[in-house]
Tab-separated table of C-alpha atoms in Angstrom:
chain	number	residue	atom	x	y	z
A	35	ARG	CA	351.453	219.052	231.761
A	36	GLY	CA	351.948	215.829	229.778
A	37	ALA	CA	355.705	216.432	229.532
A	38	TRP	CA	355.901	217.086	233.266
A	39	ARG	CA	354.135	213.801	233.980
A	40	ALA	CA	356.510	211.953	231.677
A	41	CYS	CA	359.491	213.334	233.610
A	42	ARG	CA	358.246	212.494	237.100
A	43	LEU	CA	360.868	210.843	239.259
A	44	PRO	CA	360.158	207.725	241.319
A	45	PRO	CA	359.449	208.165	245.036
A	46	PRO	CA	362.518	209.008	247.123
A	47	THR	CA	364.018	206.106	249.020
A	48	GLY	CA	367.177	205.246	250.916
A	49	GLN	CA	368.860	203.799	253.979
A	50	ILE	CA	369.944	205.807	257.022
A	51	VAL	CA	371.961	203.530	259.263
A	52	GLY	CA	374.236	204.075	262.255
A	53	ASN	CA	374.354	207.881	262.443
A	54	ARG	CA	374.256	210.484	265.181
A	55	ILE	CA	371.750	213.157	264.126
A	56	ALA	CA	371.621	216.066	266.554
A	57	ASP	CA	370.605	219.712	266.941
A	58	LEU	CA	368.601	219.941	263.699
A	59	PHE	CA	365.116	221.398	263.212
A	60	PHE	CA	363.771	217.905	262.320
A	61	GLY	CA	366.105	214.951	262.733
A	62	PHE	CA	364.490	213.135	259.775
A	63	TYR	CA	361.671	214.272	257.477
A	64	SER	CA	360.144	212.667	254.381
A	65	ASN	CA	357.423	213.458	251.834
A	66	GLN	CA	355.930	210.689	249.675
A	67	ALA	CA	358.942	208.462	250.295
A	68	GLU	CA	358.857	204.684	249.952
A	69	ASP	CA	360.945	201.773	251.209
A	70	VAL	CA	363.129	203.863	253.519
A	71	ALA	CA	365.092	202.093	256.279
A	72	ILE	CA	366.003	204.195	259.350
A	73	VAL	CA	367.983	201.806	261.514
A	74	GLY	CA	370.365	202.065	264.443
A	75	ASN	CA	370.635	205.850	264.633
A	76	LEU	CA	370.836	208.259	267.568
A	77	PHE	CA	368.475	211.221	267.141
A	78	THR	CA	369.201	213.593	269.991
A	79	ASP	CA	368.291	217.153	270.971
A	80	ASN	CA	366.574	218.063	267.706
A	81	VAL	CA	364.299	221.087	267.876
A	82	VAL	CA	360.824	219.807	266.907
A	83	TYR	CA	360.873	216.066	266.092
A	84	GLY	CA	363.383	213.267	266.064
A	85	VAL	CA	361.887	211.172	263.219
A	86	ASP	CA	359.022	212.625	261.130
A	87	PRO	CA	357.920	210.632	258.062
A	88	HIS	CA	355.160	212.725	256.477
A	89	ASP	CA	352.713	213.064	253.593
A	90	TYR	CA	351.903	209.649	252.195
A	91	SER	CA	355.243	207.974	252.834
A	92	ARG	CA	354.922	204.171	252.964
A	93	ASN	CA	356.776	200.911	253.515
A	94	LEU	CA	359.188	202.386	256.049
A	95	VAL	CA	361.244	200.557	258.655
A	96	VAL	CA	362.108	202.623	261.742
A	97	ALA	CA	364.031	200.226	263.962
A	98	ARG	CA	366.575	200.148	266.781
A	99	ASN	CA	366.975	203.919	266.944
A	100	VAL	CA	367.263	206.144	269.990
A	101	THR	CA	365.092	209.273	269.787
A	102	GLN	CA	365.662	211.492	272.776
A	103	GLY	CA	365.340	215.088	273.834
A	104	ALA	CA	363.143	216.543	271.064
A	105	ARG	CA	362.717	220.015	272.487
A	106	PHE	CA	359.184	220.905	271.378
A	107	LYS	CA	357.321	217.807	270.221
A	108	HIS	CA	357.646	214.085	269.595
A	109	GLY	CA	360.376	211.508	269.315
A	110	ILE	CA	358.819	209.582	266.386
A	111	ILE	CA	355.723	210.764	264.508
A	112	PHE	CA	354.013	209.451	261.380
A	113	SER	CA	351.720	212.192	260.037
A	114	ARG	CA	349.310	212.465	257.108
A	115	GLY	CA	348.747	209.190	255.345
A	116	VAL	CA	351.919	207.375	256.365
A	117	ARG	CA	351.087	203.688	256.090
A	118	ASP	CA	352.220	200.076	255.866
A	119	SER	CA	355.294	200.740	258.000
A	120	TRP	CA	357.110	199.392	261.068
A	121	VAL	CA	358.268	201.149	264.240
A	122	VAL	CA	360.146	198.386	266.040
A	123	GLN	CA	362.653	198.114	268.900
A	124	ASN	CA	363.302	201.826	269.326
A	125	LEU	CA	364.065	203.705	272.536
A	126	SER	CA	362.077	206.961	272.677
A	127	ILE	CA	362.937	208.842	275.841
A	128	ALA	CA	362.615	212.291	277.387
A	129	ASN	CA	361.020	214.061	274.430
A	130	ALA	CA	358.891	217.146	275.093
A	131	GLY	CA	355.814	215.587	273.501
A	132	SER	CA	354.945	211.951	272.936
A	133	GLY	CA	357.409	209.144	272.454
A	134	VAL	CA	355.673	207.682	269.374
A	135	MET	CA	352.655	209.084	267.507
A	136	MET	CA	350.457	207.993	264.588
A	137	ASP	CA	348.643	211.081	263.244
A	138	ARG	CA	346.261	212.211	260.475
A	139	ALA	CA	345.184	209.000	258.762
A	140	SER	CA	348.454	207.121	259.250
A	141	THR	CA	347.095	203.585	258.988
A	142	HIS	CA	348.121	199.932	258.889
A	143	ASN	CA	351.323	200.480	260.856
A	144	LEU	CA	352.990	198.240	263.427
A	145	VAL	CA	354.413	199.770	266.630
A	146	ALA	CA	356.119	196.895	268.440
A	147	LYS	CA	358.706	196.145	271.109
A	148	ASN	CA	359.668	199.767	271.700
A	149	LEU	CA	360.789	201.176	275.049
A	150	VAL	CA	358.989	204.491	275.569
A	151	VAL	CA	359.994	206.222	278.800
A	152	GLY	CA	359.805	209.609	280.468
A	153	ASN	CA	358.241	211.664	277.686
A	154	GLY	CA	356.475	214.947	278.441
A	155	GLY	CA	353.251	213.949	276.694
A	156	ASP	CA	351.825	210.484	276.115
A	157	GLY	CA	353.968	207.423	275.631
A	158	ILE	CA	352.264	206.282	272.401
A	159	ALA	CA	349.494	208.368	270.792
A	160	VAL	CA	347.157	207.408	267.940
A	161	PHE	CA	345.307	210.455	266.599
A	162	GLU	CA	342.725	210.158	263.805
A	163	SER	CA	344.495	207.044	262.454
A	164	ASP	CA	342.625	203.762	262.026
A	165	ASP	CA	343.859	200.164	261.982
A	166	ASN	CA	347.187	200.382	263.782
A	167	LEU	CA	348.701	197.601	265.904
A	168	LEU	CA	350.565	198.394	269.143
A	169	ARG	CA	352.194	195.217	270.421
A	170	GLY	CA	354.713	194.279	273.074
A	171	ASN	CA	355.845	197.810	273.963
A	172	GLU	CA	357.203	198.896	277.355
A	173	VAL	CA	355.612	202.276	278.107
A	174	ARG	CA	356.665	203.724	281.454
A	175	ARG	CA	356.754	206.959	283.438
A	176	ASN	CA	355.368	209.275	280.771
A	177	VAL	CA	353.809	212.511	282.018
A	178	ARG	CA	350.383	211.897	280.476
A	179	ASN	CA	348.944	208.551	279.373
A	180	GLY	CA	350.815	205.425	278.516
A	181	VAL	CA	348.730	205.059	275.330
A	182	LEU	CA	346.229	207.631	274.036
A	183	VAL	CA	343.824	206.669	271.224
A	184	ARG	CA	341.697	209.512	269.821
A	185	ASN	CA	339.180	209.372	266.970
A	186	SER	CA	340.665	206.128	265.673
A	187	ALA	CA	338.993	202.805	264.886
A	188	GLY	CA	340.324	199.282	264.715
A	189	VAL	CA	343.306	199.961	266.975
A	190	GLN	CA	344.797	196.853	268.596
A	191	VAL	CA	346.643	197.247	271.903
A	192	LEU	CA	348.193	193.844	272.596
A	193	GLU	CA	350.648	192.534	275.184
A	194	ASN	CA	352.093	195.890	276.238
A	195	THR	CA	353.365	196.922	279.656
A	196	LEU	CA	351.841	200.281	280.651
A	197	ALA	CA	353.302	201.294	283.985
A	198	ARG	CA	353.572	204.343	286.236
A	199	ASN	CA	352.282	206.838	283.696
A	200	GLY	CA	350.962	210.148	285.020
A	201	ARG	CA	347.347	209.716	283.919
A	202	SER	CA	345.889	206.461	282.589
A	203	GLY	CA	347.643	203.426	281.270
A	204	LEU	CA	345.321	203.677	278.252
A	205	GLU	CA	342.906	206.466	277.347
A	206	ILE	CA	340.568	206.038	274.383
A	207	SER	CA	338.052	208.638	273.248
A	208	SER	CA	336.163	210.223	270.407
A	209	ALA	CA	336.166	214.009	270.452
A	210	ASP	CA	335.373	217.135	268.472
A	211	ILE	CA	338.829	218.584	267.750
A	212	SER	CA	337.738	221.449	265.496
A	213	GLY	CA	338.569	223.951	268.216
A	214	LEU	CA	341.637	222.139	269.508
A	215	GLU	CA	343.784	221.562	266.436
A	216	THR	CA	345.195	224.071	263.953
A	217	ARG	CA	344.852	222.230	260.680
A	218	ASP	CA	343.112	222.237	257.315
A	219	PHE	CA	340.182	219.913	257.921
A	220	ALA	CA	339.489	219.656	254.178
A	221	LEU	CA	342.975	218.226	253.704
A	222	ASP	CA	342.898	216.241	256.975
A	223	PRO	CA	339.282	215.179	257.628
A	224	TYR	CA	338.378	212.895	260.502
A	225	ARG	CA	335.429	211.092	262.049
A	226	GLN	CA	334.456	211.093	265.695
A	227	HIS	CA	334.731	207.376	266.313
A	228	ALA	CA	336.872	205.156	268.497
A	229	THR	CA	337.136	201.376	268.676
A	230	ALA	CA	339.900	199.240	270.108
A	231	SER	CA	340.793	195.717	271.135
A	232	VAL	CA	342.878	195.680	274.325
A	233	ARG	CA	344.245	192.226	275.117
A	234	GLY	CA	346.968	190.690	277.233
A	235	ASN	CA	348.405	193.941	278.588
A	236	LEU	CA	349.884	194.657	282.004
A	237	PHE	CA	348.594	197.847	283.668
A	238	ASP	CA	350.787	198.642	286.654
A	239	ASP	CA	350.489	201.605	289.031
A	240	ASN	CA	349.275	204.255	286.592
A	241	VAL	CA	348.264	207.354	288.530
A	242	ARG	CA	344.652	208.013	287.512
A	243	SER	CA	343.389	204.703	286.154
A	244	ALA	CA	344.295	201.624	284.206
A	245	VAL	CA	341.872	202.378	281.338
A	246	SER	CA	339.816	205.501	280.643
A	247	ALA	CA	337.185	205.337	277.874
A	248	VAL	CA	335.103	208.350	276.818
A	249	ALA	CA	332.416	208.220	274.110
A	250	VAL	CA	333.829	205.102	272.470
A	251	ASP	CA	331.933	203.053	269.906
A	252	ALA	CA	333.349	199.694	270.966
A	253	LEU	CA	336.043	198.511	273.347
A	254	THR	CA	337.147	194.942	274.010
A	255	LEU	CA	339.128	194.198	277.181
A	256	ASP	CA	340.401	190.637	277.445
A	257	GLY	CA	343.131	188.904	279.414
A	258	ASN	CA	344.678	192.056	280.858
A	259	ARG	CA	346.325	192.266	284.293
A	260	TYR	CA	345.778	195.230	286.597
A	261	ILE	CA	348.253	195.944	289.401
A	262	ALA	CA	347.754	199.000	291.636
A	263	SER	CA	346.381	200.971	288.702
A	264	GLY	CA	343.095	202.197	290.083
A	265	PRO	CA	339.679	201.584	288.555
A	266	LEU	CA	338.517	201.558	284.969
A	267	TYR	CA	336.740	204.799	283.928
A	268	PHE	CA	333.933	204.718	281.369
């Protein structure tokens, strides 16, 4: 065991810039990677995900990519302990699931200035992932919510445009997911809690409501504008 530890390689890293990545099972996947730059690529028509950093990857830059047409799930997803990373100025469009997702304790990430349009799930989803910042995104015409926050605390939703989404502009909730998710809850534990600060956003013509909040611990709404978006549900 000591010899194995002595021979351990450093975390994988690299730069993926200016490629067309199409018709793969996952467009991009990582495990325990660090300092990876994924910039200016077209991820199109991949089977499950476009971009899928996974398992404790950190210090990633995912910027100025197009992720479109993922056939089964999400355009961009961070899952299981992916942290301290940036998702900036991407176009995530027409994926079967969500446009952008933070999942399974993916914390301290910035999701900013992305255009997230016409996805089959939510525009941006934050599942069981605390302390993420969503800022200045355009989130339009997604089938479900513009932004969905579930079982996550300390989420900041600032200065986004959430327009013409099929349910709410923003839905935030705490929920028992033990019967909903197929996962190892010893490996991926979670708490039923939800807190968010929602400031300076534009909610425009979302179908069900501007904001829906269910069993939240704390929610701050400040300086938002509401245009033809229906009432707030609590």
